[in-house]
JSON list of C-alpha atoms in Angstrom, two decimals:
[
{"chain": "X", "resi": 16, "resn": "UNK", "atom": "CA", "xyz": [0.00, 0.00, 0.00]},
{"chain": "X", "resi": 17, "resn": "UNK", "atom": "CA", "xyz": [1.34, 3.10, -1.09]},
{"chain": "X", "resi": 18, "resn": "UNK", "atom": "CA", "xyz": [-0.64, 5.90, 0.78]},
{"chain": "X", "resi": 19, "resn": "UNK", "atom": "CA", "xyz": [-1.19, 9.43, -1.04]},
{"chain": "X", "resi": 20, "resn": "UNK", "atom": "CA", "xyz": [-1.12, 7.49, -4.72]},
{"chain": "X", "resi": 21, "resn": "UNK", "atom": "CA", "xyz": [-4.11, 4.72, -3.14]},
{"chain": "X", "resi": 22, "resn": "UNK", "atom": "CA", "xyz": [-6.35, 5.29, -6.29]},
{"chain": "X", "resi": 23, "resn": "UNK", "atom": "CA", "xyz": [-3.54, 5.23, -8.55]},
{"chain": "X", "resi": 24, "resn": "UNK", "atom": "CA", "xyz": [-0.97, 2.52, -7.72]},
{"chain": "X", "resi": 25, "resn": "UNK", "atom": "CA", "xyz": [-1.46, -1.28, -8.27]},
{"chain": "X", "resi": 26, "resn": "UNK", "atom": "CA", "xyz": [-4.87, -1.68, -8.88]},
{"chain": "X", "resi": 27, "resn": "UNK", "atom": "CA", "xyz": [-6.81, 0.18, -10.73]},
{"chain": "X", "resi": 28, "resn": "UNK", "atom": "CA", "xyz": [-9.69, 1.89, -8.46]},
{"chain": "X", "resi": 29, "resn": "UNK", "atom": "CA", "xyz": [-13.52, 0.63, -9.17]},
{"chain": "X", "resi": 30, "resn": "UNK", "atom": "CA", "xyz": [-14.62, 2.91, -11.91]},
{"chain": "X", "resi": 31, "resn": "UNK", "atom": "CA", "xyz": [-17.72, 4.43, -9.38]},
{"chain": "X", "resi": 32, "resn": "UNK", "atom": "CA", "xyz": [-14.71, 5.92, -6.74]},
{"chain": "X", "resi": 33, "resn": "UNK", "atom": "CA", "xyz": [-12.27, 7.50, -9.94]},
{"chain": "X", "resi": 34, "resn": "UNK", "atom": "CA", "xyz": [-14.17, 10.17, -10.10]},
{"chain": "X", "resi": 35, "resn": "UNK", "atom": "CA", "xyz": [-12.85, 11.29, -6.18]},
{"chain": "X", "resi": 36, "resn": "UNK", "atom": "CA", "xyz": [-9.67, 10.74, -7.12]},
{"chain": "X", "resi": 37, "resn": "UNK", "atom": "CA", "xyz": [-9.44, 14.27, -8.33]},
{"chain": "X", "resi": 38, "resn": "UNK", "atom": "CA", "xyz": [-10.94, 17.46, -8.62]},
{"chain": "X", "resi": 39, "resn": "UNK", "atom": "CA", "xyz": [-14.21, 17.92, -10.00]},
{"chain": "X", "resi": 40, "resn": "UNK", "atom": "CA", "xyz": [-15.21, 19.65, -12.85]},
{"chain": "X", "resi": 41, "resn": "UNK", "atom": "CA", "xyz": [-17.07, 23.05, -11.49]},
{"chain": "X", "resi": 42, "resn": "UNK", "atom": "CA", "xyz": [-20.81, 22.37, -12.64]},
{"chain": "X", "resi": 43, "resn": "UNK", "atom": "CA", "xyz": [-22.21, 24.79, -15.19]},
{"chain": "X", "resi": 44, "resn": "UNK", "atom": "CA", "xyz": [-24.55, 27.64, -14.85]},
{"chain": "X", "resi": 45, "resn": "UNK", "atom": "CA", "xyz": [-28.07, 26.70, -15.70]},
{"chain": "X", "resi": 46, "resn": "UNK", "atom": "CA", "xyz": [-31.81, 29.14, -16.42]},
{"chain": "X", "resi": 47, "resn": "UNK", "atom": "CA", "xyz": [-33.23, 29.28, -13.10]},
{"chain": "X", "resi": 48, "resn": "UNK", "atom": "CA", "xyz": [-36.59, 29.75, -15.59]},
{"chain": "X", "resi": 49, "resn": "UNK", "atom": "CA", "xyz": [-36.08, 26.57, -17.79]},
{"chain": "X", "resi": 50, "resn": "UNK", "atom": "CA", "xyz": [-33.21, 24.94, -16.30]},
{"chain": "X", "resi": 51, "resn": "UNK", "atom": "CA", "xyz": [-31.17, 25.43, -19.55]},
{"chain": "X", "resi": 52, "resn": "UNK", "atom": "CA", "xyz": [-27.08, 24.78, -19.28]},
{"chain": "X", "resi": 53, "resn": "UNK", "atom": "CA", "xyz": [-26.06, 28.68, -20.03]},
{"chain": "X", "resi": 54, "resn": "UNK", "atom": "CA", "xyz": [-22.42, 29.51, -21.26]},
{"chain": "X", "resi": 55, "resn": "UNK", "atom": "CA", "xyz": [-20.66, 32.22, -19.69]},
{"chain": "X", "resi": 56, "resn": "UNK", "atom": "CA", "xyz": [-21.28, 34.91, -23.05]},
{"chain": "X", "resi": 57, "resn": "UNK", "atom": "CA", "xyz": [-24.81, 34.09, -22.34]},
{"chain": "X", "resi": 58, "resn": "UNK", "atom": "CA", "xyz": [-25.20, 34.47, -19.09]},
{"chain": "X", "resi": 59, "resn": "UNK", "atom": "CA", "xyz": [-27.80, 37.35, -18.53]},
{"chain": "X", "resi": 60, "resn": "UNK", "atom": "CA", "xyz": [-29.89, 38.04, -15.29]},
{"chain": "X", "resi": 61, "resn": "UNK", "atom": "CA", "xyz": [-33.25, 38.80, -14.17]},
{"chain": "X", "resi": 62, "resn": "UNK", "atom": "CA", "xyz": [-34.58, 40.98, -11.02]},
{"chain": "X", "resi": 63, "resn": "UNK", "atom": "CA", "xyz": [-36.72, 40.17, -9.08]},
{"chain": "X", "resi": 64, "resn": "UNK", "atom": "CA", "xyz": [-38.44, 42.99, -8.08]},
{"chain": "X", "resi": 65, "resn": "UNK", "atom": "CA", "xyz": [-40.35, 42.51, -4.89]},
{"chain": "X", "resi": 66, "resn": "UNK", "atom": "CA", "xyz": [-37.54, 40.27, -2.97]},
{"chain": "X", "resi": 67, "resn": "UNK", "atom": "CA", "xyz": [-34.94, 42.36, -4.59]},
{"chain": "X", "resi": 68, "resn": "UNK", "atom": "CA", "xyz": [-33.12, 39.62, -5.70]},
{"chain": "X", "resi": 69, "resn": "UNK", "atom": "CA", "xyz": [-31.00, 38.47, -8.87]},
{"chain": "X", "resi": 70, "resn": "UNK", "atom": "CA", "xyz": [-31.64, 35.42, -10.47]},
{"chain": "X", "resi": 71, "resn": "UNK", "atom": "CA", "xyz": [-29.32, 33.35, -13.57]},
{"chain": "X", "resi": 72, "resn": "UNK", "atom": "CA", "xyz": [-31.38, 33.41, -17.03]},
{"chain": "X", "resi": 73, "resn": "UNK", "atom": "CA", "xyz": [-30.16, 32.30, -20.83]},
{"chain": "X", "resi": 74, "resn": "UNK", "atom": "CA", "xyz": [-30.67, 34.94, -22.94]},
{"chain": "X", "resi": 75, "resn": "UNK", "atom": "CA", "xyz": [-33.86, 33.31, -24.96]},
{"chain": "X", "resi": 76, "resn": "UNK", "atom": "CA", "xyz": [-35.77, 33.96, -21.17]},
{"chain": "X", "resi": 77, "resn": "UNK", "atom": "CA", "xyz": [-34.05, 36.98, -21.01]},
{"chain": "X", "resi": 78, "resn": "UNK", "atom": "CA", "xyz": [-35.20, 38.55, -23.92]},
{"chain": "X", "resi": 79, "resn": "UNK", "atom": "CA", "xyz": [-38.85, 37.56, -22.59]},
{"chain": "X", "resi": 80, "resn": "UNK", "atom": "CA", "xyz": [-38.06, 40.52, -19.79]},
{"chain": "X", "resi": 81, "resn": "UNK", "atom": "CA", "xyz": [-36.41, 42.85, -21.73]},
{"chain": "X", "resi": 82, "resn": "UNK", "atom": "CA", "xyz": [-39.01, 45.65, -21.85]},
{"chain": "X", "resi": 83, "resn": "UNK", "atom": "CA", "xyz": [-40.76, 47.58, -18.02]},
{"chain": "X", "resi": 84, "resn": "UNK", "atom": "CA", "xyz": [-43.98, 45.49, -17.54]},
{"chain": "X", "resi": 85, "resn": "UNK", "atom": "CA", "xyz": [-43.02, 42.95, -19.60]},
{"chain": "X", "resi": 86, "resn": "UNK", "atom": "CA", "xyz": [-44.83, 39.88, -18.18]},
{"chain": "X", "resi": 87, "resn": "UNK", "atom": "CA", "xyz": [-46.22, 40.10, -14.79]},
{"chain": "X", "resi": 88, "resn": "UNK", "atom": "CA", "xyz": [-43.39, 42.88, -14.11]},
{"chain": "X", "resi": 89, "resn": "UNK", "atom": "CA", "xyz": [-42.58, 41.39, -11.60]},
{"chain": "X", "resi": 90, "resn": "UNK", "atom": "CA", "xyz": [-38.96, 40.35, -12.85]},
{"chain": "X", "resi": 91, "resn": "UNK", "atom": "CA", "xyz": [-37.10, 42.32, -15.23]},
{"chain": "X", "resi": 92, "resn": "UNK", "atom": "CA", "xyz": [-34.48, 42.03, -17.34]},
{"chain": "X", "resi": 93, "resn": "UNK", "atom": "CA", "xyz": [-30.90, 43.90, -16.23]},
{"chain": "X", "resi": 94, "resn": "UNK", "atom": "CA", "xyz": [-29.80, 45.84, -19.28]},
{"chain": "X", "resi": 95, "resn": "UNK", "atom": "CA", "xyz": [-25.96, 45.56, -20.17]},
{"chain": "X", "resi": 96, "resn": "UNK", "atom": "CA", "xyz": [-25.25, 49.61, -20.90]},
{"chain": "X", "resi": 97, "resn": "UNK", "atom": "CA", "xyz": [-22.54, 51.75, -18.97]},
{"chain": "X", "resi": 98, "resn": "UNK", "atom": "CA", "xyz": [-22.59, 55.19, -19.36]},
{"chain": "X", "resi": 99, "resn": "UNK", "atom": "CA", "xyz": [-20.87, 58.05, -17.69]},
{"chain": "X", "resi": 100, "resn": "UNK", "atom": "CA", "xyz": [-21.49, 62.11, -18.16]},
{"chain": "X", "resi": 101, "resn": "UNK", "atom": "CA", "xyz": [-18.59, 64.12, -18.64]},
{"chain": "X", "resi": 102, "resn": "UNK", "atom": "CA", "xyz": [-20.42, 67.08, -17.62]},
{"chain": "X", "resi": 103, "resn": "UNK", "atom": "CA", "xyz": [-21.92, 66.53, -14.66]},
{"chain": "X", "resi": 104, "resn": "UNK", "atom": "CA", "xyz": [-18.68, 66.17, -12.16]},
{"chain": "X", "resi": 105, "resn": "UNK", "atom": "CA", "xyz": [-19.62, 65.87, -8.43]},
{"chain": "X", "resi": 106, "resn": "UNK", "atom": "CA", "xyz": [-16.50, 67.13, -5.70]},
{"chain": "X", "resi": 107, "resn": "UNK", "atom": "CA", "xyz": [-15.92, 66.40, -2.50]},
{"chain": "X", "resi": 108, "resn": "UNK", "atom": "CA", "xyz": [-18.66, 68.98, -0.80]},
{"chain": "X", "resi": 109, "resn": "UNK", "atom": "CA", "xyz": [-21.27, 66.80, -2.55]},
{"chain": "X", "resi": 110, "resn": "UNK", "atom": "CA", "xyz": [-19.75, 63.51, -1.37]},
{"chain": "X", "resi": 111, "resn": "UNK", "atom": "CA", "xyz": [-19.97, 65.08, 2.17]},
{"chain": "X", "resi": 112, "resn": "UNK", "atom": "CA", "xyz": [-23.44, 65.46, 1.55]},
{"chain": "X", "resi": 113, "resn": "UNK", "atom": "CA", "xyz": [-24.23, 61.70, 1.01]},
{"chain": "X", "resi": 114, "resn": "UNK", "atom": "CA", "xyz": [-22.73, 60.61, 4.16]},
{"chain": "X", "resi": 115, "resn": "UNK", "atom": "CA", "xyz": [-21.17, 57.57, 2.69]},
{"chain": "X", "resi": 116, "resn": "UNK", "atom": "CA", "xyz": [-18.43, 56.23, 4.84]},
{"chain": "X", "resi": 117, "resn": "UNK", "atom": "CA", "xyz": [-16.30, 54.38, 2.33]},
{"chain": "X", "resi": 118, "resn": "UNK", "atom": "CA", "xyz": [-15.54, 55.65, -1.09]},
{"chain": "X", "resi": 119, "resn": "UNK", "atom": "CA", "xyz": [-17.70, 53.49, -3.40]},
{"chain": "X", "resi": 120, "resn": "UNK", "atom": "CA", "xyz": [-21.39, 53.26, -3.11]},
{"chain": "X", "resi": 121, "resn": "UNK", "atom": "CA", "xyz": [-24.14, 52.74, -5.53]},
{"chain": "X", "resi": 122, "resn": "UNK", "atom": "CA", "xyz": [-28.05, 54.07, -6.00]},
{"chain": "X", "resi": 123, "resn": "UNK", "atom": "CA", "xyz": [-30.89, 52.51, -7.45]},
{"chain": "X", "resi": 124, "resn": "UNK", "atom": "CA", "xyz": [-34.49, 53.16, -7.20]},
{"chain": "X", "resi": 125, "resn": "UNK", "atom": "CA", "xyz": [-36.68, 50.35, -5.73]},
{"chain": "X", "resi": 126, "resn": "UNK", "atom": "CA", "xyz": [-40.23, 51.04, -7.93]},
{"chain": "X", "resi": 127, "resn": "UNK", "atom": "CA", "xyz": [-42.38, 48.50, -5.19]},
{"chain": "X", "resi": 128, "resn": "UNK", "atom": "CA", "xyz": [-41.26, 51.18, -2.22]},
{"chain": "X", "resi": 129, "resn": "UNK", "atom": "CA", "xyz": [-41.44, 54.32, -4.49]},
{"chain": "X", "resi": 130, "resn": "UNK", "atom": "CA", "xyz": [-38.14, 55.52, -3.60]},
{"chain": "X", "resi": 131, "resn": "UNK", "atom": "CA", "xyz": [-34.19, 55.62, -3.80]},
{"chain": "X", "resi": 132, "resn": "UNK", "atom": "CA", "xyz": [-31.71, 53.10, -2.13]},
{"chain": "X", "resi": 133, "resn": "UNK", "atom": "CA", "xyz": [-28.13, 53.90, -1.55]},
{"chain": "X", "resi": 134, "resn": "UNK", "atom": "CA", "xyz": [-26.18, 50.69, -0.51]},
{"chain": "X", "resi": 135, "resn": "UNK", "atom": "CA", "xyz": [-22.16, 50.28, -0.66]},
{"chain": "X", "resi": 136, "resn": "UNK", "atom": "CA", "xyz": [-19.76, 47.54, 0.04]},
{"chain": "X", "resi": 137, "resn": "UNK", "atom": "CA", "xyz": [-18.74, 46.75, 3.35]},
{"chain": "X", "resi": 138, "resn": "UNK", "atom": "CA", "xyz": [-16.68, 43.10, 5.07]},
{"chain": "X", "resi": 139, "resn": "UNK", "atom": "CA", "xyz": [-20.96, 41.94, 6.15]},
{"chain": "X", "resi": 140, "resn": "UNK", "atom": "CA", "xyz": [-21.96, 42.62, 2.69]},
{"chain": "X", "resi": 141, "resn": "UNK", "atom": "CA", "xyz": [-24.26, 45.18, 1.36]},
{"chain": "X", "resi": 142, "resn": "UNK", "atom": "CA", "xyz": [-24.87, 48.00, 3.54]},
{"chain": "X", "resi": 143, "resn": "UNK", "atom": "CA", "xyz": [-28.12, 50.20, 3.40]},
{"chain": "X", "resi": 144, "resn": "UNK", "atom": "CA", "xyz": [-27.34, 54.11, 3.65]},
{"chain": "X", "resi": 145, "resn": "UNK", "atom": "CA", "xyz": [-30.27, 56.68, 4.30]},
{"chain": "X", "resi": 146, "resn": "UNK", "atom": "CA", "xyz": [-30.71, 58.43, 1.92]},
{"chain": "X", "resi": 147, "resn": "UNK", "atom": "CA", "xyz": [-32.76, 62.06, 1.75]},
{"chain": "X", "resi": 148, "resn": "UNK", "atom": "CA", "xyz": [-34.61, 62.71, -1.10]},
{"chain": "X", "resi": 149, "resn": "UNK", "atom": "CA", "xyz": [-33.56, 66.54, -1.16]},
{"chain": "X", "resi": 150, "resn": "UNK", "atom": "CA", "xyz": [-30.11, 65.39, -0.87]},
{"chain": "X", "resi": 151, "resn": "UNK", "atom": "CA", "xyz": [-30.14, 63.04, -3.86]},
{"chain": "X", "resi": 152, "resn": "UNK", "atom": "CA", "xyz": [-31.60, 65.72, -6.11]},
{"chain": "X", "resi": 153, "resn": "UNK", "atom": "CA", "xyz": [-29.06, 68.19, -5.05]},
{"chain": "X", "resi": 154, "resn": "UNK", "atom": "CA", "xyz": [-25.87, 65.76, -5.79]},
{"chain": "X", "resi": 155, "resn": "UNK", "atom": "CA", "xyz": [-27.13, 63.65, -8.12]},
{"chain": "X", "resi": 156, "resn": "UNK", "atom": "CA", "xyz": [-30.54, 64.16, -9.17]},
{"chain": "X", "resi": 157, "resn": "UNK", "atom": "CA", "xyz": [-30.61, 67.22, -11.58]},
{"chain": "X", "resi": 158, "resn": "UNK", "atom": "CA", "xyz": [-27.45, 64.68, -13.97]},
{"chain": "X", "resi": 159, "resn": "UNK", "atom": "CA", "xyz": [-28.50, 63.42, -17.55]},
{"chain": "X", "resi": 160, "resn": "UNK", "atom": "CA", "xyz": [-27.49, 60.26, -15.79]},
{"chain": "X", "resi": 161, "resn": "UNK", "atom": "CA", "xyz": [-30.17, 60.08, -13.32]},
{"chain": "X", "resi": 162, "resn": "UNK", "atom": "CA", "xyz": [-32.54, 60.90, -15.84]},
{"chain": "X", "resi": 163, "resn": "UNK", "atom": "CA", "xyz": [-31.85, 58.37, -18.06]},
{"chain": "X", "resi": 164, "resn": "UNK", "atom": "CA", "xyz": [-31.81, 55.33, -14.83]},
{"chain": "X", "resi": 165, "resn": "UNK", "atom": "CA", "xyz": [-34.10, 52.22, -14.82]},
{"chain": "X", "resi": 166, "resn": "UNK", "atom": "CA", "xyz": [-35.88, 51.41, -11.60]},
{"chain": "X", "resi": 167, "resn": "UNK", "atom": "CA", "xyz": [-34.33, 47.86, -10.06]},
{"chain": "X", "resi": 168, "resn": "UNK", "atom": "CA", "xyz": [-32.16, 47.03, -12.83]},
{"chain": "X", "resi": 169, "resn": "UNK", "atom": "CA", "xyz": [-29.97, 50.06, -13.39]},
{"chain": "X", "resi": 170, "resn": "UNK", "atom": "CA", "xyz": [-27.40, 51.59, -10.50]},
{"chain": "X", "resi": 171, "resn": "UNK", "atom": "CA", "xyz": [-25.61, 54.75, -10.39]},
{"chain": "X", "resi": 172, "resn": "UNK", "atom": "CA", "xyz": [-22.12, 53.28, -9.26]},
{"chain": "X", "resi": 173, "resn": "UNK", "atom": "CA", "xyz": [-19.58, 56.18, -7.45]},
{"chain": "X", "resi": 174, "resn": "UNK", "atom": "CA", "xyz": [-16.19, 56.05, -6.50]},
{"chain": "X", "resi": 175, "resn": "UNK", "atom": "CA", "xyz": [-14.39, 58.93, -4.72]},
{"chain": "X", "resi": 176, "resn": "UNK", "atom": "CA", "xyz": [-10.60, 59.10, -5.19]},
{"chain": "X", "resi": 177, "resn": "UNK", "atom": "CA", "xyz": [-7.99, 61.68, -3.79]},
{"chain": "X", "resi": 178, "resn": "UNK", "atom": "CA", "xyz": [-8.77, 64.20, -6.51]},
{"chain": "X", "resi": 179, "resn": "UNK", "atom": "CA", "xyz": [-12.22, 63.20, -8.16]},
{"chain": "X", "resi": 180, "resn": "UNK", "atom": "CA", "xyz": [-15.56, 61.92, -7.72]},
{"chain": "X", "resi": 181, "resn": "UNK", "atom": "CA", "xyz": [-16.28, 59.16, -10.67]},
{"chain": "X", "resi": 182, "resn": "UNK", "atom": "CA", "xyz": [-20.07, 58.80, -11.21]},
{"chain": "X", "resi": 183, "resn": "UNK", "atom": "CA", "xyz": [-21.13, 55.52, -13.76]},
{"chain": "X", "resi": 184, "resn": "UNK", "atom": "CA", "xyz": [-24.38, 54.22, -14.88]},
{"chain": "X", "resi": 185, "resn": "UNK", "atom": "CA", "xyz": [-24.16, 50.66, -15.25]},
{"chain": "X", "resi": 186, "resn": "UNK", "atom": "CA", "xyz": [-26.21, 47.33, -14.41]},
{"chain": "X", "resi": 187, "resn": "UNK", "atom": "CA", "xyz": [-26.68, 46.54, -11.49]},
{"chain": "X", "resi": 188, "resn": "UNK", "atom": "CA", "xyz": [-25.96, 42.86, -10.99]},
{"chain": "X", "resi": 189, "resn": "UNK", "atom": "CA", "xyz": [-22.50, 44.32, -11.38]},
{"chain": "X", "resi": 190, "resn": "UNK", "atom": "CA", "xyz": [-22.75, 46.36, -8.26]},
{"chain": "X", "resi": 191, "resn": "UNK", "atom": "CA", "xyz": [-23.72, 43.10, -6.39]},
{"chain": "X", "resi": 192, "resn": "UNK", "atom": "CA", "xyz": [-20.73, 41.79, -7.83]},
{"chain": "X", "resi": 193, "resn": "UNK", "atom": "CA", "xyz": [-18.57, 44.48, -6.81]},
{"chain": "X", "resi": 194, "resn": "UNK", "atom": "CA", "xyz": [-20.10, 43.74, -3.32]},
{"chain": "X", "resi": 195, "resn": "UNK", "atom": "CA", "xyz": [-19.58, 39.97, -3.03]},
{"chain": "X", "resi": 196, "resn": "UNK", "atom": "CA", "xyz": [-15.83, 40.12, -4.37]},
{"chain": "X", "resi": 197, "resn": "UNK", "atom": "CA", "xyz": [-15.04, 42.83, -1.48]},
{"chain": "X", "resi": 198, "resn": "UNK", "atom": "CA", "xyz": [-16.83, 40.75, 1.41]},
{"chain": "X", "resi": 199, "resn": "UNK", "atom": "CA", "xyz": [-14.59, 37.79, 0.33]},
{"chain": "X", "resi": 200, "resn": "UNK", "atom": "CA", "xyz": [-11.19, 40.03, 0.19]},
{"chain": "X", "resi": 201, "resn": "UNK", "atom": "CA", "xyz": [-11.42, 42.83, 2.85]},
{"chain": "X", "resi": 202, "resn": "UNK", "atom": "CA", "xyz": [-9.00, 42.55, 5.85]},
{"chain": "X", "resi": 203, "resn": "UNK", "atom": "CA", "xyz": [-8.47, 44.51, 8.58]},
{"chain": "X", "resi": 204, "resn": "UNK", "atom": "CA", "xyz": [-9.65, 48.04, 8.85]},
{"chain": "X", "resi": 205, "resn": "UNK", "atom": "CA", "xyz": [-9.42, 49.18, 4.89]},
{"chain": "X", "resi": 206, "resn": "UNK", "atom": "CA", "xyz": [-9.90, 46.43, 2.90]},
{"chain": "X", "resi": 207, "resn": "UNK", "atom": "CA", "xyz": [-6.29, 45.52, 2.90]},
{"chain": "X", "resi": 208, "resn": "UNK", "atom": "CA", "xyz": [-4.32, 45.50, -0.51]},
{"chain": "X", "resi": 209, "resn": "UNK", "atom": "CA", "xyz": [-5.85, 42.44, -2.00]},
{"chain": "X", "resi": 210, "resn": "UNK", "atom": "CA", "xyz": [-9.60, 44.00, -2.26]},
{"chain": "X", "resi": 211, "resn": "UNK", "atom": "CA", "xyz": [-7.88, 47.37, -3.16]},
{"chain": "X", "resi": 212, "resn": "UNK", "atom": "CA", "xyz": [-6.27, 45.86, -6.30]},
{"chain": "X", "resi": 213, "resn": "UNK", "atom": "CA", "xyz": [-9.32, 44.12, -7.03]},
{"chain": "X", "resi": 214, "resn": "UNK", "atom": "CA", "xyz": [-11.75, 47.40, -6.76]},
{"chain": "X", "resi": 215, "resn": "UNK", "atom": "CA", "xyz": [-9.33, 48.86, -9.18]},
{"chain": "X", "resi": 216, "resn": "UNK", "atom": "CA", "xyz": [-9.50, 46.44, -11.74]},
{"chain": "X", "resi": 217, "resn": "UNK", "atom": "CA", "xyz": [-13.21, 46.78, -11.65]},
{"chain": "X", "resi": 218, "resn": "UNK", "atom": "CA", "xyz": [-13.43, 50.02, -11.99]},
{"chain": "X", "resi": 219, "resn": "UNK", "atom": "CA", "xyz": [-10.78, 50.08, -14.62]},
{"chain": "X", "resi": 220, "resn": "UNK", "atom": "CA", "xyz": [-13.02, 47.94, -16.52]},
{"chain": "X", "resi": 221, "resn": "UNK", "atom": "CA", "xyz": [-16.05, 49.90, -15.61]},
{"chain": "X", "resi": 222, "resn": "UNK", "atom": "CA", "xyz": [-14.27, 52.78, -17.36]},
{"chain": "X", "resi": 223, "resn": "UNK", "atom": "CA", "xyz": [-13.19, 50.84, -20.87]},
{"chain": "X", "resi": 224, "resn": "UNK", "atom": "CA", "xyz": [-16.86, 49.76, -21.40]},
{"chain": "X", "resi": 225, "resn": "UNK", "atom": "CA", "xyz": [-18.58, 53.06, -20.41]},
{"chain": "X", "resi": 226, "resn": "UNK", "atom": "CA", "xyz": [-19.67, 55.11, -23.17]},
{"chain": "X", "resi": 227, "resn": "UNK", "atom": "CA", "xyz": [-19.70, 58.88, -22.59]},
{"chain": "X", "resi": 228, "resn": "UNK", "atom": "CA", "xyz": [-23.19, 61.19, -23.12]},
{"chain": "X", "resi": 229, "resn": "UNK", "atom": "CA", "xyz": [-21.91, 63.74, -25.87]},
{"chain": "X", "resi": 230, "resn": "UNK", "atom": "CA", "xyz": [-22.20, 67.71, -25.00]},
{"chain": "X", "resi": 231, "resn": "UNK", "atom": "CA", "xyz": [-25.36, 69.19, -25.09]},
{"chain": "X", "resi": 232, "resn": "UNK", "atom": "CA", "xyz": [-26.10, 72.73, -25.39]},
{"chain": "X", "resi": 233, "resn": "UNK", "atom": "CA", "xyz": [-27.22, 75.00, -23.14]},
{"chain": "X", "resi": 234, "resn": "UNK", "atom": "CA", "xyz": [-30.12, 77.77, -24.09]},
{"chain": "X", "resi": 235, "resn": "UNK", "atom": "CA", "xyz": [-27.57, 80.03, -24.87]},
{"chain": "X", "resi": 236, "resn": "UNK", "atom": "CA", "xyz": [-26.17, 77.50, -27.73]},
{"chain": "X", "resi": 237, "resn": "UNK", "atom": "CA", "xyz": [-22.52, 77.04, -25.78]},
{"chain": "X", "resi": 238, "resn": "UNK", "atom": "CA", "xyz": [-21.29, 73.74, -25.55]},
{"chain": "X", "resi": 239, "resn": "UNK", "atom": "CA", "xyz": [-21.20, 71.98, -22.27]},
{"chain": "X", "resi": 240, "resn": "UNK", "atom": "CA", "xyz": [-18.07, 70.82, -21.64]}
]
């Protein structure tokens, strides 16, 4: 008997117990609607609207929840456009104003409670923020950005740096992403430097697919800039 090579050496192991013998092959995404295997370029998902929740879909039941009240409305498709607003640039007097404790946080609007959400990352997961309405139109509210957001599937995603406030529109499955990949990296007190590289390769990426609004003009037919 040979210990750590048991399955391996002499006999060969009864055909049932060779597939212990190594790692297992991770088991692929399915539809939670029709139970469909779904590759990882078609990998789409749904929100539920009154739990809040996120749930896997192929894109064929995707598609079925593409459009607001599509079906019962009561789960809606989460749209894959990022979009940022070169105009509308927030500093740190407006950050002060949300009373966000870390330096990434995102905002959605829940349509079954009629009102805005502010959550951000945190080591327990997502964390809720209060949010005033009279403070969200003052930072954010009056943006082309806000404007163009769709209830429960859309976010608008900010991160504060030494010198800027970056403000994104972008799904928001993402944002729930963002938050599960810093609750399994943050150490200590900051994050540690692990979760920091990671945030900036998200937000690197956030930036290469986000597509900026062009200028508009104002009433007196400058360019905004």
């Amino acid at each position: 008997m040979s210990g750590p090579g048991l399955l391996h050496d002499g006999p060969r192991a009864p055909r049932g117990l060779r597939r212990f013998a190594g790692p297992r092959p991770p088991r692929p995404e399915t539809c939670e609607l029709c139970g469909a295997a779904v590759s990882p370029d078609g990998h789409r998902h749904l929100v539920q609207t009154e739990q809040r929740a996120l749930i896997c879909a192929c894109t064929a039941c995707a598609l079925l929840f593409d459009r607001p009240g599509a079906g019962t409305g009561r789960l809606r498709a989460v749209p894959d456009r990022y979009l940022t607003d070169p105009a509308h640039r927030l500093d740190d007097g407006a950050w002060e104003l949300l009373q966000i404790p870390v330096g990434v946080a995102f905002f959605f609007r829940n349509a079954a409670l009629d009102r805005l959400v502010a959550l951000y990352p945190s080591p327990a997961g997502a964390t809720e923020s209060e949010l005033d309405p009279g403070t969200w139109q003052t930072v954010l509210g009056g943006g082309r950005l806000a404007a163009l957001l769709e209830p429960d599937v859309e976010a608008l995603l900010l991160r504060r740096t030494q010198d800027r406030t970056d403000c994104y529109l972008v799904p928001i499955d993402i944002c729930y992403e963002l938050v599960g990949r810093m609750r399994l990296l943050w150490q200590g007190f900051d994050g540690g430097a692990e979760a920091r590289a990671a945030l900036k390769t998200f937000f690197e990426q956030v930036e290469r697919r986000a597509r900026a609004l062009p200028p508009t003009a104002d009433e007196d037919g400058d360019r905004i800039r």
